[in-house]
Short mmCIF file of C-alpha atoms in Angstrom, two decimals:
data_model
loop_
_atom_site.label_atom_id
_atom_site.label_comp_id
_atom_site.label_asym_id
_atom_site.label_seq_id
_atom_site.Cartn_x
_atom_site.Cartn_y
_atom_site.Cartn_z
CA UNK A 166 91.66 107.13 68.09
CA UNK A 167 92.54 104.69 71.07
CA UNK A 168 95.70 104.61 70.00
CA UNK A 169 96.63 108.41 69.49
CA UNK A 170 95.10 109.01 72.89
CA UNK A 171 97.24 106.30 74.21
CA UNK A 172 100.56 107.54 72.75
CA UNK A 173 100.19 111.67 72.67
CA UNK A 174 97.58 111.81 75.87
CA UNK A 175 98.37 109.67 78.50
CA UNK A 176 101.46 109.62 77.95
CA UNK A 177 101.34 113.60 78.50
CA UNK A 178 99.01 113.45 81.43
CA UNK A 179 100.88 110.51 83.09
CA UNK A 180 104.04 112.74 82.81
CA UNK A 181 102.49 115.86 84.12
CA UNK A 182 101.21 113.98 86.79
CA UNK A 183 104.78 112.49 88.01
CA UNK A 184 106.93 115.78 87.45
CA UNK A 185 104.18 117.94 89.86
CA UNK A 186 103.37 115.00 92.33
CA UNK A 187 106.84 113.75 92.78
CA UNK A 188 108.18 117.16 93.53
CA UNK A 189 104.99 118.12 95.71
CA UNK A 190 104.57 114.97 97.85
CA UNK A 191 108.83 114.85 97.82
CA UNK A 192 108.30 118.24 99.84
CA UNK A 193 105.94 117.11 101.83
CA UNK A 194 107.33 114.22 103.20
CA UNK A 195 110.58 115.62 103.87
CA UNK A 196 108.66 118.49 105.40
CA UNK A 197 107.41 116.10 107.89
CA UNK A 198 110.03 114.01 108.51
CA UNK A 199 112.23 116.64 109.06
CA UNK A 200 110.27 119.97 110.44
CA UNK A 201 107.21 118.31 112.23
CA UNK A 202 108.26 117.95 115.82
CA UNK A 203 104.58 117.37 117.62
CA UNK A 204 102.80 114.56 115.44
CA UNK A 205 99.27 114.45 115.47
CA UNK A 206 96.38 112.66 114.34
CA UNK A 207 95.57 114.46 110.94
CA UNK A 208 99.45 114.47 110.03
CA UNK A 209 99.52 110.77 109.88
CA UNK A 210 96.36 110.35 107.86
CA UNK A 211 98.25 112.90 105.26
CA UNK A 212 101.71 111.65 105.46
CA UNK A 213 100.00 108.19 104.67
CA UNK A 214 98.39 109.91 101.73
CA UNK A 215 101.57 111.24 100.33
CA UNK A 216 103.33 108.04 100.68
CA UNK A 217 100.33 106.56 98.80
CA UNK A 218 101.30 108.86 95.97
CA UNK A 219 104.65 108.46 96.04
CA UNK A 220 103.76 104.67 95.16
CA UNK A 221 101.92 105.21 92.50
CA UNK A 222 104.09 108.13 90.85
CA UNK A 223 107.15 105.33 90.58
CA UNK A 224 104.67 103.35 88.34
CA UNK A 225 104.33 105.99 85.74
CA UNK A 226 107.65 106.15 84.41
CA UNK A 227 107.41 102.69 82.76
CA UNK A 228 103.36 103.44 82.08
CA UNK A 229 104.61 106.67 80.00
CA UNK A 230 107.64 105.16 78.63
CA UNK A 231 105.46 101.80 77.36
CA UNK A 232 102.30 104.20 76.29
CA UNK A 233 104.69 106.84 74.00
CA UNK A 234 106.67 104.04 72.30
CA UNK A 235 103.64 101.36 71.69
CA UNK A 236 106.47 99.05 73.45
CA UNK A 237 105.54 96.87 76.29
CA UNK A 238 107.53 94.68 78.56
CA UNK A 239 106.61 91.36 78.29
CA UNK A 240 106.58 89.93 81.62
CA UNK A 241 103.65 89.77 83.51
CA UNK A 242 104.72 90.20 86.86
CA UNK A 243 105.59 94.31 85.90
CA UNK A 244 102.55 94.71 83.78
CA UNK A 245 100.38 93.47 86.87
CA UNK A 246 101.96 94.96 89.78
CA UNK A 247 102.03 98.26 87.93
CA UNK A 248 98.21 97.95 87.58
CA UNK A 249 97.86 96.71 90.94
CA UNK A 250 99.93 99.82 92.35
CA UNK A 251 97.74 102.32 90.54
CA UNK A 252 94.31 100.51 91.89
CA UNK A 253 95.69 100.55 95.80
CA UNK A 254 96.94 104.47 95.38
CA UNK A 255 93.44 105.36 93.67
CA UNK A 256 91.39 103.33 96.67
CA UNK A 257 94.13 104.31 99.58
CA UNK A 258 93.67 107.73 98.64
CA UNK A 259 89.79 107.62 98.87
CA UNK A 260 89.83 106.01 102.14
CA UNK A 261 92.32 108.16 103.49
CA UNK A 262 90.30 111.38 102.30
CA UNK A 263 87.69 110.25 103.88
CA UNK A 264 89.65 110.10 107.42
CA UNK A 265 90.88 112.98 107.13
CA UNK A 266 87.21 114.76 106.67
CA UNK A 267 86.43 112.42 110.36
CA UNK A 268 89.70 114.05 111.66
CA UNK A 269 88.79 117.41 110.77
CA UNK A 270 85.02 117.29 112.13
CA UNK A 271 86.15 115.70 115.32
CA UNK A 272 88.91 118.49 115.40
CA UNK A 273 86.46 121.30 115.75
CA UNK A 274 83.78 119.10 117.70
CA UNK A 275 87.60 118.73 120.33
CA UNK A 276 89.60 121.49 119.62
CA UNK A 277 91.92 119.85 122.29
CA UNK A 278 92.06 116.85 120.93
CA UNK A 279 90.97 114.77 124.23
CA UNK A 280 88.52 112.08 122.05
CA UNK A 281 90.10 108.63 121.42
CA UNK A 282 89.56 109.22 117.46
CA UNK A 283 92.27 112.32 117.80
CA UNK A 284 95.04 109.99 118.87
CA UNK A 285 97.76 109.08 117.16
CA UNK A 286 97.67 105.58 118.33
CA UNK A 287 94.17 105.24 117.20
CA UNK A 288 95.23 106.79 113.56
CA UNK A 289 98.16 104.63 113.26
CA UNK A 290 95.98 101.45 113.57
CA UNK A 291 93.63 103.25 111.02
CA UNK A 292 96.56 103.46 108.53
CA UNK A 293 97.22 100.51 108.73
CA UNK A 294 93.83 98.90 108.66
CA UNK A 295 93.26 101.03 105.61
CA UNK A 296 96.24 99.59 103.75
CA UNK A 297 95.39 95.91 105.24
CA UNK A 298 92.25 96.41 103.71
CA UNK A 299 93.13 97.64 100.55
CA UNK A 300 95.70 94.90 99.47
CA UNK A 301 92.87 92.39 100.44
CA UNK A 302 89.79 94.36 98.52
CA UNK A 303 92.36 94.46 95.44
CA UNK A 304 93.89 90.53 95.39
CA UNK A 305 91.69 89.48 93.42
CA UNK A 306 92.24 91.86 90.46
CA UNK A 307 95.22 89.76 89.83
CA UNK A 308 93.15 87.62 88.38
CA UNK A 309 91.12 89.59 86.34
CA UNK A 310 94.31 91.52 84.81
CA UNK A 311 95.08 89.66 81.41
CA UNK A 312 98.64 87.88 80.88
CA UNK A 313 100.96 89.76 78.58
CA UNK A 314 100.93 87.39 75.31
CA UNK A 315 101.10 87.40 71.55
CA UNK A 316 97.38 87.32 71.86
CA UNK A 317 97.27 90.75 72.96
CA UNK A 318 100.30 91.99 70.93
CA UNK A 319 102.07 91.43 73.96
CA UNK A 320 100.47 94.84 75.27
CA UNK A 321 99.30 95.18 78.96
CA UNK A 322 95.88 95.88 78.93
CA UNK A 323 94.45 97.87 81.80
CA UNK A 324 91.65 96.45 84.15
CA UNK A 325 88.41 97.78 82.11
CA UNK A 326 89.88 96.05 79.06
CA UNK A 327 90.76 92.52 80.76
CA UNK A 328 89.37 89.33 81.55
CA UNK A 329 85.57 87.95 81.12
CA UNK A 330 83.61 91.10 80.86
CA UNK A 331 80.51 90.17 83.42
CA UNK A 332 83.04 88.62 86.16
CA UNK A 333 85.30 91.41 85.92
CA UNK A 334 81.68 94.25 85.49
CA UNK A 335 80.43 92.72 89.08
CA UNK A 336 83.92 92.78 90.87
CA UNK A 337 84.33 96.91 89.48
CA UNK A 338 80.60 97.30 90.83
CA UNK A 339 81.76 95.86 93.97
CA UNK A 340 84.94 98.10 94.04
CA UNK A 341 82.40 100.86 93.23
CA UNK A 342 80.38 100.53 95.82
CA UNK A 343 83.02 99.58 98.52
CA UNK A 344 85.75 101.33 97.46
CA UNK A 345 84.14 104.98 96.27
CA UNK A 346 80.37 105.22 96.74
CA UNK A 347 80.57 104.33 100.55
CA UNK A 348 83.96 106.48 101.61
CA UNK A 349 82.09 109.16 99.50
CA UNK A 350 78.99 109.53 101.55
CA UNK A 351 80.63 109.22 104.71
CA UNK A 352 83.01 112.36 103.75
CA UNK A 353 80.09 114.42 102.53
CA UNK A 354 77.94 113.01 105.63
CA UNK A 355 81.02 114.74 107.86
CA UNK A 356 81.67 117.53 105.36
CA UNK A 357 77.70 118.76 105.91
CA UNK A 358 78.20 118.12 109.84
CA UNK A 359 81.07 120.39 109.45
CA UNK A 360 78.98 122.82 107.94
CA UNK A 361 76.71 122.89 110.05
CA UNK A 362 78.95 123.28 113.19
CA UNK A 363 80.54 126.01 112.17
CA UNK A 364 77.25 127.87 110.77
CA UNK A 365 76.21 127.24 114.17
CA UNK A 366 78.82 128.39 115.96
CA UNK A 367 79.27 132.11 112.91
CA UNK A 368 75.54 132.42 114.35
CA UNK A 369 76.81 132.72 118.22
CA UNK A 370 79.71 134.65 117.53
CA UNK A 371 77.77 136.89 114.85
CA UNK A 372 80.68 136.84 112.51
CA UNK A 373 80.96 135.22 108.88
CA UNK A 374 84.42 135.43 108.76
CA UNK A 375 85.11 132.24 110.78
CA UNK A 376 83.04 130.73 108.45
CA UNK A 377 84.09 131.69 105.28
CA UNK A 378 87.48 129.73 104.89
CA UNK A 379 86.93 126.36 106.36
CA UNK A 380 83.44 126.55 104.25
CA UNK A 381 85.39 127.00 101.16
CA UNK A 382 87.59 124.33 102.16
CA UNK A 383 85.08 121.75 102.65
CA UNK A 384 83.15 122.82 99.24
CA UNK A 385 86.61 122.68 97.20
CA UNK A 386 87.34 118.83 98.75
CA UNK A 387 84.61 117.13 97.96
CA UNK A 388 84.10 118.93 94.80
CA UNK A 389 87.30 117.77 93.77
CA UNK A 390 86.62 114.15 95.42
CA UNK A 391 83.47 113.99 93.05
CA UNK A 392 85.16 115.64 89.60
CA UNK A 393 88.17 113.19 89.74
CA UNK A 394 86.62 110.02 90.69
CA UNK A 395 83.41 109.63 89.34
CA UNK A 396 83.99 110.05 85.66
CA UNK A 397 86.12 107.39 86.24
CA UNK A 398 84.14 104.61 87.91
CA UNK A 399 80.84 105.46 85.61
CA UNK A 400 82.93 104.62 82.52
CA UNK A 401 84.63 101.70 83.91
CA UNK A 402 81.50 99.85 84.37
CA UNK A 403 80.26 100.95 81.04
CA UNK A 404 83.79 100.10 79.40
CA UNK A 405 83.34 96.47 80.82
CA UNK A 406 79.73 96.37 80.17
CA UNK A 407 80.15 97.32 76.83
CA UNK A 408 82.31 94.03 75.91
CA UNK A 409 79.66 91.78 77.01
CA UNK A 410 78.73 89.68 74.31
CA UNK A 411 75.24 89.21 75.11
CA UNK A 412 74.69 93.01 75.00
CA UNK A 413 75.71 93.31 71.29
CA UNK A 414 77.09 96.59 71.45
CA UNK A 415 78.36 97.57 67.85
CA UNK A 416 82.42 97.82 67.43
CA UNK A 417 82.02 101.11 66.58
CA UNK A 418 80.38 102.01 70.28
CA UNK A 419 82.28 100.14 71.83
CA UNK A 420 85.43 102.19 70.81
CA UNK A 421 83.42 105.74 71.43
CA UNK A 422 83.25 103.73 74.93
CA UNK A 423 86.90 103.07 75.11
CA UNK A 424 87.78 106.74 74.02
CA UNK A 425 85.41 108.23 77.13
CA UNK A 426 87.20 105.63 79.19
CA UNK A 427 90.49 106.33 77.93
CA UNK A 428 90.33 110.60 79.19
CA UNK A 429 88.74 109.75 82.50
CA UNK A 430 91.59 107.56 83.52
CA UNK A 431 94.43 109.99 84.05
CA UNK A 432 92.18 112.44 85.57
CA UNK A 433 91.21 110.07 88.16
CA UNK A 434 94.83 109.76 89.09
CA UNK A 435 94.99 113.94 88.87
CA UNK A 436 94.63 113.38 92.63
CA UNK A 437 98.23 112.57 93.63
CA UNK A 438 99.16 115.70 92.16
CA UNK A 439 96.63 117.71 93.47
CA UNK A 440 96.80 115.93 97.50
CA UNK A 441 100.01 118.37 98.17
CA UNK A 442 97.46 121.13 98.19
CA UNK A 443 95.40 119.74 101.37
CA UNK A 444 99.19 119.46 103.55
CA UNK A 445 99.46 123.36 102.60
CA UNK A 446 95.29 123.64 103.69
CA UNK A 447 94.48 121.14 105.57
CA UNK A 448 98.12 120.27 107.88
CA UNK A 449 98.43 121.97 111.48
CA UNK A 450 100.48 124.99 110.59
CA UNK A 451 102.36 122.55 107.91
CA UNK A 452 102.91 125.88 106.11
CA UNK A 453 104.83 128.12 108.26
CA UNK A 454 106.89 124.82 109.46
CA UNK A 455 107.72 124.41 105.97
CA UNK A 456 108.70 128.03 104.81
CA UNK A 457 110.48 128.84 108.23
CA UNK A 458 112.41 125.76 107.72
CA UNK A 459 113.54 126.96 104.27
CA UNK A 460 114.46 130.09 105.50
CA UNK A 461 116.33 128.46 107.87
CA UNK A 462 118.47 126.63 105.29
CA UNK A 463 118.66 129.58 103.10
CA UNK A 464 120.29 131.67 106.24
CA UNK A 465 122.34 128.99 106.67
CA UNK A 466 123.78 128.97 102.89
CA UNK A 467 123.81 132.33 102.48
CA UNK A 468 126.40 132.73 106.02
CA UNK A 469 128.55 129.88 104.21
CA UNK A 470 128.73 131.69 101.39
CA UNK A 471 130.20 135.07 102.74
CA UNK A 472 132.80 133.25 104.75
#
């Protein structure tokens, strides 16, 4: 079963994922490097998020390539910076989520930006405090991540499938915690302060409609925070868990384990194929930049032509 969901699923997924994320966050980033004149606070955060994506979508090429044909490279230092990409693009992401939930509370708490958390100063030494501390939290997965040898059919085995199983079960609960449960409840803690602001402020202008839409916003992000993610880190633990001898789980659970495992992992990574969505949602007037500055080119084009 492991291996059919290996070679027909992921495979599949893991392709999806890089033909819709490559082209989205492509877009984006040229978007901002190219129509975004005024730069500000929340446009960093998300440009940082897209280039987080972009890091991880090179990886899957060789994953998909490797996963479809059973065929894996053996040298170790592509099997484990592969795994290590995918690990600081899954965390990155979280953390940068997360500021961008702080940037858009302290948005409507300053609509004119004059608090020190709004600057762009203060969000480039975020970014890159975030990736600082990233790289560090995720060094010593190296050493969890299993050598590519004859042992292992010279195959390379993913984190959950690695190394001694209690080591590597108290370094994912630390990742866990650290890395998803924390970033988590300070976006909802932000998210429900969000709420609440703007409930209070439908209430003094009597109106749901300025409500409505940045309500639906913040119930679709974390929603989508919580679907993608947590699947993920439940059955990581209980992968590694289940490999501990002491625990005498039977073969046969232990592969039902591997299966559950096995789906959640690619729809973890659905995220850097879904994050275009919040630069269309989420970025200051990203959108009308954007199309005007396709129309532009079109104009263009279309006078070249008829010359």
């Amino acid at each position: 079963m492991n291996g059919v969901l290996e070679k027909y699923y992921l495979s599949t997924m893991y392709s999806l994922e890089f033909i819709l994320g490559f082209i989205g966050n492509i877009i984006v980033v040229f978007g901002y490097i190219f129509c975004l004149k005024n730069w500000k606070s929340g446009n960093i955060y998300l440009l940082n998020l897209s280039l987080s994506d972009l890091l991880f979508l090179c990886t899957l090429p060789v994953l998909v390539n490797s996963y479809s044909r059973h065929q894996w490279a053996k040298e170790n230092i592509l099997c484990h910076s592969n795994r290590f990409l995918l690990h600081v693009n899954l965390y990155s992401s979280i953390l940068f989520l997360t500021a961008i939930s702080i940037d858009r509370y302290m948005l409507l708490k300053h609509p004119f930006r004059d608090h020190f958390l709004q600057k762009r100063k203060t969000a480039l030494i975020v970014s890159v405090a975030i990736w600082i501390g990233v790289v560090l939290e995720l060094l010593p997965l190296i050493y969890f991540l299993e050598p590519v040898t004859l042992a292992n059919n010279y195959k390379c085995l993913d984190y959950a499938s690695s190394g001694h199983p209690m080591k590597s079960l108290i370094y994912s609960m630390f990742l866990t915690v650290f890395g998803f449960l924390i970033p988590l409840l300070i976006m909802c803690c932000f998210y429900v302060k969000m709420v609440l602001f703007l409930k209070d402020r439908s209430e003094q202008l009597n109106s749901l409609l300025t409500l409505e839409k940045p309500l639906n916003l913040v119930i679709l992000t974390v929603v989508i925070f919580s679907v993608l993610f947590t699947p993920y880190h439940i059955m990581r633990n209980v992968r590694l868990a289940s490999r501990i001898p002491a625990l005498n789980i039977s073969v046969c659970m232990q592969g039902i384990i591997n299966t559950i495992y096995t789906i959640t992992r690619p729809i973890a990574f659905l995220n850097s194929a879904i994050n275009p969505v919040f630069y269309f949602l989420m970025g200051d007037h990203f959108r009308e930049m954007l199309m005007a500055k396709i129309r532009q080119l079109l104009s263009r084009c279309t006078c070249h032509l008829f010359r």
